Coordinates of C-alpha atoms in Angstrom, one line a residue:
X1 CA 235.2 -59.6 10.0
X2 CA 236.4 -59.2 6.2
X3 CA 237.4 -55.7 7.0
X4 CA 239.2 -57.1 10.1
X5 CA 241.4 -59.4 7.8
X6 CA 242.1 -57.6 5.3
X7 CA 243.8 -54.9 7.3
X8 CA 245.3 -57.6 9.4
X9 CA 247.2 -59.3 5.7
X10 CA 249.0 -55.8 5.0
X11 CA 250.3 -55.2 8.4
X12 CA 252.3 -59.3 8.2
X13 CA 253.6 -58.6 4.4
X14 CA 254.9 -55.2 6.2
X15 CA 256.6 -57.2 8.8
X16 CA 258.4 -59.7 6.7
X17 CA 259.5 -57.7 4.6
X18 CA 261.5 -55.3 7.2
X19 CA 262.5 -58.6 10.1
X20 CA 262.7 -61.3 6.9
X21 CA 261.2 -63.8 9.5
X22 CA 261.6 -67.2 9.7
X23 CA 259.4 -69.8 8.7
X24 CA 258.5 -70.7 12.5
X25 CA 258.3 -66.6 13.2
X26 CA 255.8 -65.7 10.5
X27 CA 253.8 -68.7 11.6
X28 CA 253.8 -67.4 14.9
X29 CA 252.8 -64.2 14.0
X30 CA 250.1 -64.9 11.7
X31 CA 249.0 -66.9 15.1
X32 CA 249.2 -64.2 16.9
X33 CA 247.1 -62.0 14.2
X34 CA 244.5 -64.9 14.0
X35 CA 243.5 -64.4 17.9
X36 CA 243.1 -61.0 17.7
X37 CA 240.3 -61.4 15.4
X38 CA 238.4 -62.9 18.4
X39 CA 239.0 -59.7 20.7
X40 CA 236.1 -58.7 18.7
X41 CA 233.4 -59.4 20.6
X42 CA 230.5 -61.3 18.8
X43 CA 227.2 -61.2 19.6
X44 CA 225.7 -63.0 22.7
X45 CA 224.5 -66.6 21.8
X46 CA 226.1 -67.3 19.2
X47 CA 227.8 -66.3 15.9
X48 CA 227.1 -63.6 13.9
X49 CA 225.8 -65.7 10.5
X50 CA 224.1 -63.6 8.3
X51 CA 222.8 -66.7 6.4
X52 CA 221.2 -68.3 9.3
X53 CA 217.8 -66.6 10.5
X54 CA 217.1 -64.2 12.8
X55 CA 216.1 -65.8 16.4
X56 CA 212.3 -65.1 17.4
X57 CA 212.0 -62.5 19.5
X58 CA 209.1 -63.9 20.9
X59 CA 211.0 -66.8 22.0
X60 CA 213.9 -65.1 23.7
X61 CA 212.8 -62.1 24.7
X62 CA 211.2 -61.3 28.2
X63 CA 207.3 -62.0 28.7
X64 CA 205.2 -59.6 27.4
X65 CA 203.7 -56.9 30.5
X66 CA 199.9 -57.0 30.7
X67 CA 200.2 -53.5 29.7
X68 CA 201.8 -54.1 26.8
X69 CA 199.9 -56.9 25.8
X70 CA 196.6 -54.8 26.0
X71 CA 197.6 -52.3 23.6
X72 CA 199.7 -54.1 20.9
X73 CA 197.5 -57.3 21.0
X74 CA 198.5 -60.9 21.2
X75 CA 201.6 -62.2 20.3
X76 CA 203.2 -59.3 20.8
X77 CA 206.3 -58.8 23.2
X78 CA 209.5 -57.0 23.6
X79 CA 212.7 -57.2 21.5
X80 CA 214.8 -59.9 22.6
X81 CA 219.3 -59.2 24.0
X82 CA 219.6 -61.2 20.7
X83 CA 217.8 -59.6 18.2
X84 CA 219.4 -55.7 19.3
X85 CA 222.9 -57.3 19.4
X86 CA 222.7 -59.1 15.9
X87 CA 220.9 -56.0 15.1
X88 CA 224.2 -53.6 16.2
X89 CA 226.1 -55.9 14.0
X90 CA 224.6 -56.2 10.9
X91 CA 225.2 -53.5 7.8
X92 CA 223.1 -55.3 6.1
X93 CA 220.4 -53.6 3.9
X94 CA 217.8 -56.6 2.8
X95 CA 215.0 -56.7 4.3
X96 CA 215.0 -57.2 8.3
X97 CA 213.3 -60.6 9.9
X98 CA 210.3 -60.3 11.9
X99 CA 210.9 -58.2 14.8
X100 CA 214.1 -56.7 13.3
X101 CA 213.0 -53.9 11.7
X102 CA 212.3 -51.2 14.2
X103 CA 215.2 -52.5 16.2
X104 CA 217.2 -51.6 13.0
X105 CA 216.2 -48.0 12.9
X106 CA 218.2 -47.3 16.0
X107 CA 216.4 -44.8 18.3
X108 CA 214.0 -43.5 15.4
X109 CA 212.8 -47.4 15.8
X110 CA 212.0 -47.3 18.8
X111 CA 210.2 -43.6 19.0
X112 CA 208.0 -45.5 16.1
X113 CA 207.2 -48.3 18.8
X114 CA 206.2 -46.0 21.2
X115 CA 203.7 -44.2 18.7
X116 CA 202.0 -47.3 18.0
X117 CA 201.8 -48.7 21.3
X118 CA 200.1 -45.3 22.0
X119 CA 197.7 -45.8 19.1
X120 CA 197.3 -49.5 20.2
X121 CA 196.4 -47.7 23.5
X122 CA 194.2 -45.4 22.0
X123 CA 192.1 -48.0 19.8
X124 CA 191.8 -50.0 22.6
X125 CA 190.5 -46.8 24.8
X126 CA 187.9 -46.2 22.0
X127 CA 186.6 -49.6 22.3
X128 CA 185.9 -49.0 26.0
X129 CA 182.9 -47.4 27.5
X130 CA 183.4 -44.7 30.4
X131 CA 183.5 -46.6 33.6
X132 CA 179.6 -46.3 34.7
X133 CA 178.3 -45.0 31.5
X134 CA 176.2 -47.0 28.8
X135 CA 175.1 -46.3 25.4
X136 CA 172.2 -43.9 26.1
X137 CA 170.5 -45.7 22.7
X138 CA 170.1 -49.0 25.1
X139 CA 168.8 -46.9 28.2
X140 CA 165.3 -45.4 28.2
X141 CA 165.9 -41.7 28.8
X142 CA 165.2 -40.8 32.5
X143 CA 161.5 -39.6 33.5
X144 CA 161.8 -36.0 34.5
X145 CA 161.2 -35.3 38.3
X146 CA 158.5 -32.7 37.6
X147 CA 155.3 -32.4 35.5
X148 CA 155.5 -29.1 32.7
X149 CA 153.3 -28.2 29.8
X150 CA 153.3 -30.5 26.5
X151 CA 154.2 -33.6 28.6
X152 CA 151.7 -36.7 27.4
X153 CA 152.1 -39.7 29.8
X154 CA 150.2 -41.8 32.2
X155 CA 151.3 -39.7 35.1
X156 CA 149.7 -36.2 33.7
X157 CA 146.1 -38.2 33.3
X158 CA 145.8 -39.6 37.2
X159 CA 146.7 -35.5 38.1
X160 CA 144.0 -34.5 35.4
X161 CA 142.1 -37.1 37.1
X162 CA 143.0 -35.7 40.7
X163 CA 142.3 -32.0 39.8
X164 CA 138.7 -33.0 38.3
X165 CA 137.7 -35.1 41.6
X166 CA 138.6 -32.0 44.0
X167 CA 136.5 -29.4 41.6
X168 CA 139.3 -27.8 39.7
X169 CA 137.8 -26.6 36.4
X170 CA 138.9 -29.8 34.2
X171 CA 136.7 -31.7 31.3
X172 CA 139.6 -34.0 29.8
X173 CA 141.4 -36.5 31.4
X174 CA 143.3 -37.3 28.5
X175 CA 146.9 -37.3 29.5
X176 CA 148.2 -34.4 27.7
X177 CA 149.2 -31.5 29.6
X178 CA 147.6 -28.5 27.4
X179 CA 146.5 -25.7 28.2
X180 CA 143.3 -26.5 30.3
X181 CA 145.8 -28.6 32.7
X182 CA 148.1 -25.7 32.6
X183 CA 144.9 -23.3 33.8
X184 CA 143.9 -26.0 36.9
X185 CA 147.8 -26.7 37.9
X186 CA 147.5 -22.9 38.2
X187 CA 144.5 -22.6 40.4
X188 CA 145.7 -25.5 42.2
X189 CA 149.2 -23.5 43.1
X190 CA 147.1 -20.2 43.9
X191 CA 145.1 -22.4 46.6
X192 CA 147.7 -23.8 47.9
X193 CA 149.6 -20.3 48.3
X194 CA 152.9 -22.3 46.0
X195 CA 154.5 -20.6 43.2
X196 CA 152.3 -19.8 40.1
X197 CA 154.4 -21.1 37.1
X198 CA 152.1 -24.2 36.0
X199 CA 155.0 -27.0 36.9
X200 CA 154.1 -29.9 39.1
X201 CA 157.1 -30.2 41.0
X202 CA 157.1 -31.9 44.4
X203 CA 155.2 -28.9 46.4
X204 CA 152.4 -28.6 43.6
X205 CA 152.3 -32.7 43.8
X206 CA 151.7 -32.6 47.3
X207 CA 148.8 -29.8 47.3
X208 CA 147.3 -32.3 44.9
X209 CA 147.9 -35.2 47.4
X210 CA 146.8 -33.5 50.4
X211 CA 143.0 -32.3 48.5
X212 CA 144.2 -28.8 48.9
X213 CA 140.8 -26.6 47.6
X214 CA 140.2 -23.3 49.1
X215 CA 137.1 -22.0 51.3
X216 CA 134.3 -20.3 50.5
X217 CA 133.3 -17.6 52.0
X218 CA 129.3 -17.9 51.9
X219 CA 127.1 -20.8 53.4
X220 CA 123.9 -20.9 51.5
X221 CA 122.7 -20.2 47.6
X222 CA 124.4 -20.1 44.4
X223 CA 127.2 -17.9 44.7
X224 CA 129.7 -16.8 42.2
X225 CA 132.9 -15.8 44.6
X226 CA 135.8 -14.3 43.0
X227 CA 139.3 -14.3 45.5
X228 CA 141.1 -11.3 44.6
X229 CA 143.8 -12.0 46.4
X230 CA 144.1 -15.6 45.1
X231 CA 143.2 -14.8 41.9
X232 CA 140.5 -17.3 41.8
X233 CA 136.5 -17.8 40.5
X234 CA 134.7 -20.5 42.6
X235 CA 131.0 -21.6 42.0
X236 CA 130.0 -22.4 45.7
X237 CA 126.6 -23.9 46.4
X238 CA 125.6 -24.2 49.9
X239 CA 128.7 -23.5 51.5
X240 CA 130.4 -25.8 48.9
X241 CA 132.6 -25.1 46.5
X242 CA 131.5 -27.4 42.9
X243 CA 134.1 -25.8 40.9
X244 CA 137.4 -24.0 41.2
X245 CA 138.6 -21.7 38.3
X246 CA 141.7 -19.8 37.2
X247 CA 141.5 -16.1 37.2
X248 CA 142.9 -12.8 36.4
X249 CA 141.7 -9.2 37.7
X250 CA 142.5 -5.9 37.4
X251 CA 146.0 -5.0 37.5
X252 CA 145.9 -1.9 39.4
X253 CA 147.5 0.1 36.4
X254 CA 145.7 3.7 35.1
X255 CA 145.2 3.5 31.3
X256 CA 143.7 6.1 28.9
X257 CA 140.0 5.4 27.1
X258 CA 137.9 7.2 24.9
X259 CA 139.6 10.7 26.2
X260 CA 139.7 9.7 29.9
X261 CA 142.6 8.0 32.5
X262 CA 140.9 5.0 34.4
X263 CA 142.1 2.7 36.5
X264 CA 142.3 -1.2 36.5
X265 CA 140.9 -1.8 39.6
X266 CA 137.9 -4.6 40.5
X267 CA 136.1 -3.6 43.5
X268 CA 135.3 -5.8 46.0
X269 CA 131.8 -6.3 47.3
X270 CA 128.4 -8.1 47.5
X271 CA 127.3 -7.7 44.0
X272 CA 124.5 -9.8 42.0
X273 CA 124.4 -10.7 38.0
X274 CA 122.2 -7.9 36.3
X275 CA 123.1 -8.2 32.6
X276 CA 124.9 -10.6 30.4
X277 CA 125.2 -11.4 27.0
X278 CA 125.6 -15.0 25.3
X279 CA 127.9 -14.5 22.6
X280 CA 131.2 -11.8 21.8
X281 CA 130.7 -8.6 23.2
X282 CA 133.1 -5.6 22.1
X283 CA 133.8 -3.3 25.2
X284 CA 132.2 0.4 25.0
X285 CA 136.0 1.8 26.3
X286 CA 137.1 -0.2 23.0
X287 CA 139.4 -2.4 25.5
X288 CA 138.7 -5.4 23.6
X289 CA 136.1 -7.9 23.3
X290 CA 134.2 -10.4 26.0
X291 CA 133.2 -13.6 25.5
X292 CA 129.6 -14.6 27.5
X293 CA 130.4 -11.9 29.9
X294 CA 128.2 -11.8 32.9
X295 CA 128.9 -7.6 34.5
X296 CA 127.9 -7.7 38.3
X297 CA 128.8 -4.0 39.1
X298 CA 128.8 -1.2 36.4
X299 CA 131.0 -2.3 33.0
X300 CA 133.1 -5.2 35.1
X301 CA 131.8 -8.6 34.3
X302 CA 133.0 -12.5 34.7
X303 CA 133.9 -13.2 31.2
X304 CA 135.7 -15.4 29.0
X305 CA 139.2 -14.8 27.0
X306 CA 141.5 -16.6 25.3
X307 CA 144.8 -15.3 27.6
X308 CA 144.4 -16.2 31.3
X309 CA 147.5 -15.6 33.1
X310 CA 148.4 -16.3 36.7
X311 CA 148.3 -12.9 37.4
X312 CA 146.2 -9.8 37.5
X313 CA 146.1 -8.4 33.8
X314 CA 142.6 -7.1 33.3
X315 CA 141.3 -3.7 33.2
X316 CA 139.2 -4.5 36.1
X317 CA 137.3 -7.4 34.7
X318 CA 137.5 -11.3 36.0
X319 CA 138.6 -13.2 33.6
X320 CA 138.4 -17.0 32.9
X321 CA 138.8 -19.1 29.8
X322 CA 136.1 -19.7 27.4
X323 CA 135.8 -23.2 28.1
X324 CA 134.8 -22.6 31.9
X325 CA 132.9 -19.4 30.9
X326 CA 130.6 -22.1 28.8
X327 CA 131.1 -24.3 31.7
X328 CA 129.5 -21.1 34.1
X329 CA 126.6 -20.4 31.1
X330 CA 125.4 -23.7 30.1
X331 CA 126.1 -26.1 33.0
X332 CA 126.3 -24.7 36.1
X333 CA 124.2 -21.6 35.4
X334 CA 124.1 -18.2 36.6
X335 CA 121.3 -16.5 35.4
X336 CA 120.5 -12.5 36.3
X337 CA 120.4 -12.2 39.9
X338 CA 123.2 -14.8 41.1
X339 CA 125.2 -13.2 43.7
X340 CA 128.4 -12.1 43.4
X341 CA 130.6 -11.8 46.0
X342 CA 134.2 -10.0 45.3
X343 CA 136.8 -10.5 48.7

């Protein structure tokens, strides 16, 4: 406006000077001059009075979206028609009103508005859980749908418990799965004709469930049988089997001993206990030692080891681990004579 008048006081002294107006024409002229300073337009509602304060955006301006509201936080709201018009019209340099300043830094203002409602939106999306997810700290972690080695829980002591009542070769029902478990979940999945890897998934479960236990093959005596195919010792007593035990046979491979190729083979047969020895017994062919073996048929015996896999390994020897090798000595017995029957 002071810019406006000034240039408007040259241009009359200009004109008097050349028309040497009257009194009534300069007065009409500086008349005229004075309404031109209104084709300026001021800004909408009201003058433009630097000394008076800006008006409240919050007041004048639109109502605040629910989007916008959620990421700048209460109070917040748009700028006003007001504050960007006194805004356009203002050079001043002092510091801007509330709600002034980003309208003051023209379009770089308003790219800084859209940053921070983006990092409004952003806290506010950090704040918020995943629709359907929890914190997994307040959740228990979900039970696993199958039974595996080194699991300790109720659940692995009722199958201990299970295995034990149908006569696989158990003594602990202590809730750990080791590697006694591990040996009956095998037997149990060899019987049952599932998948020998020692996990208790829903097939193994159900053998358990349904009592599977195989058949014997004899009715009467003390028999030791040992199931080739199955891969399995059972004591059976009267046509009954008392106890079910992991196994592993001959493999079937040729190996070299002492100077000579054999092969790993157990032959099958009606056989009977002639020799055995209650302690560690070191093989002749240097194959490795024996522990309590019991040999039925020429240097192949039923005999403990420490590694009893679900699969034929031996050199043509049963295996079973030492614990049910004890179990064969000291509680169920098989003295010299006890038939052995190989199928």
């Amino acid at each position: 406006m002071r810019a406006i008048h000034g240039r408007s006081t040259n241009g009359v002294g200009k004109a008097v000077g050349k028309r040497i107006l009257g009194t009534l024409g300069a007065v009409a002229l500086t008349a005229s001059l004075l309404s031109a300073c209104g084709g300026e337009q001021e800004p909408q509602g009201g003058a433009a009075d630097t000394s008076s304060p800006a008006p409240e955006e919050s007041s004048a301006g639109p109502e605040p979206s629910a989007e916008a509201s959620a990421s700048e936080g209460p109070g917040a709201s748009e700028p006003s028609a007001e504050g960007s018009a006194d805004a356009g019209a203002e050079d001043d340099d002092s510091t801007a009103a509330p709600g002034e300043g980003d309208e003051d830094a023209g379009d770089d203002g308003r790219k800084n508005d859209d940053e921070q409602s983006d990092e409004g939106d952003g806290a506010a999306d950090a704040d918020e859980k995943p629709e359907g997810k929890t914190d997994s700290k307040d959740e228990e972690p979900e039970e696993p749908d199958h039974i595996e080695y080194g699991e300790a829980s109720d659940r692995v002591g009722d199958l201990q418990q299970r295995l034990k009542d149908l006569g696989y070769f158990i003594t602990s029902v202590d809730g750990a799965y080791g590697g006694e478990t591990q040996q009956a979940i095998f037997a149990l999945q060899k019987a049952g004709g599932l998948y020998r890897d020692g996990v208790v998934g829903d097939a193994t479960q159900k053998a358990a469930d349904d009592g599977v236990v195989p058949q014997p093959q004899t009715s009467s005596g003390k028999v030791l049988e040992i199931d080739v195919d199955r891969q399995l010792v059972l004591a059976v007593e009267n046509g009954s089997v008392v106890k079910v035990i992991n196994a592993s046979s001959g493999n079937g491979a040729t190996y070299d001993a002492m100077g000579n190729t054999y092969t790993a083979y157990t032959p099958r047969g009606s056989f009977a206990v002639y020799r055995e020895v209650n302690g560690m017994h070191s093989s002749s062919l240097e194959l490795g030692d024996m522990w309590r073996p019991k040999f039925f048929t020429g240097g192949i015996a039923v005999h403990g080891s420490s590694s009893v896999p679900a699969f034929p390994a031996s050199h043509g020897c049963v295996r079973v681990s030492n614990s049910a090798m004890d179990w064969i000595w000291d509680t169920w017995g098989a003295p010299s004579g006890t038939p052995v029957v190989v199928y």
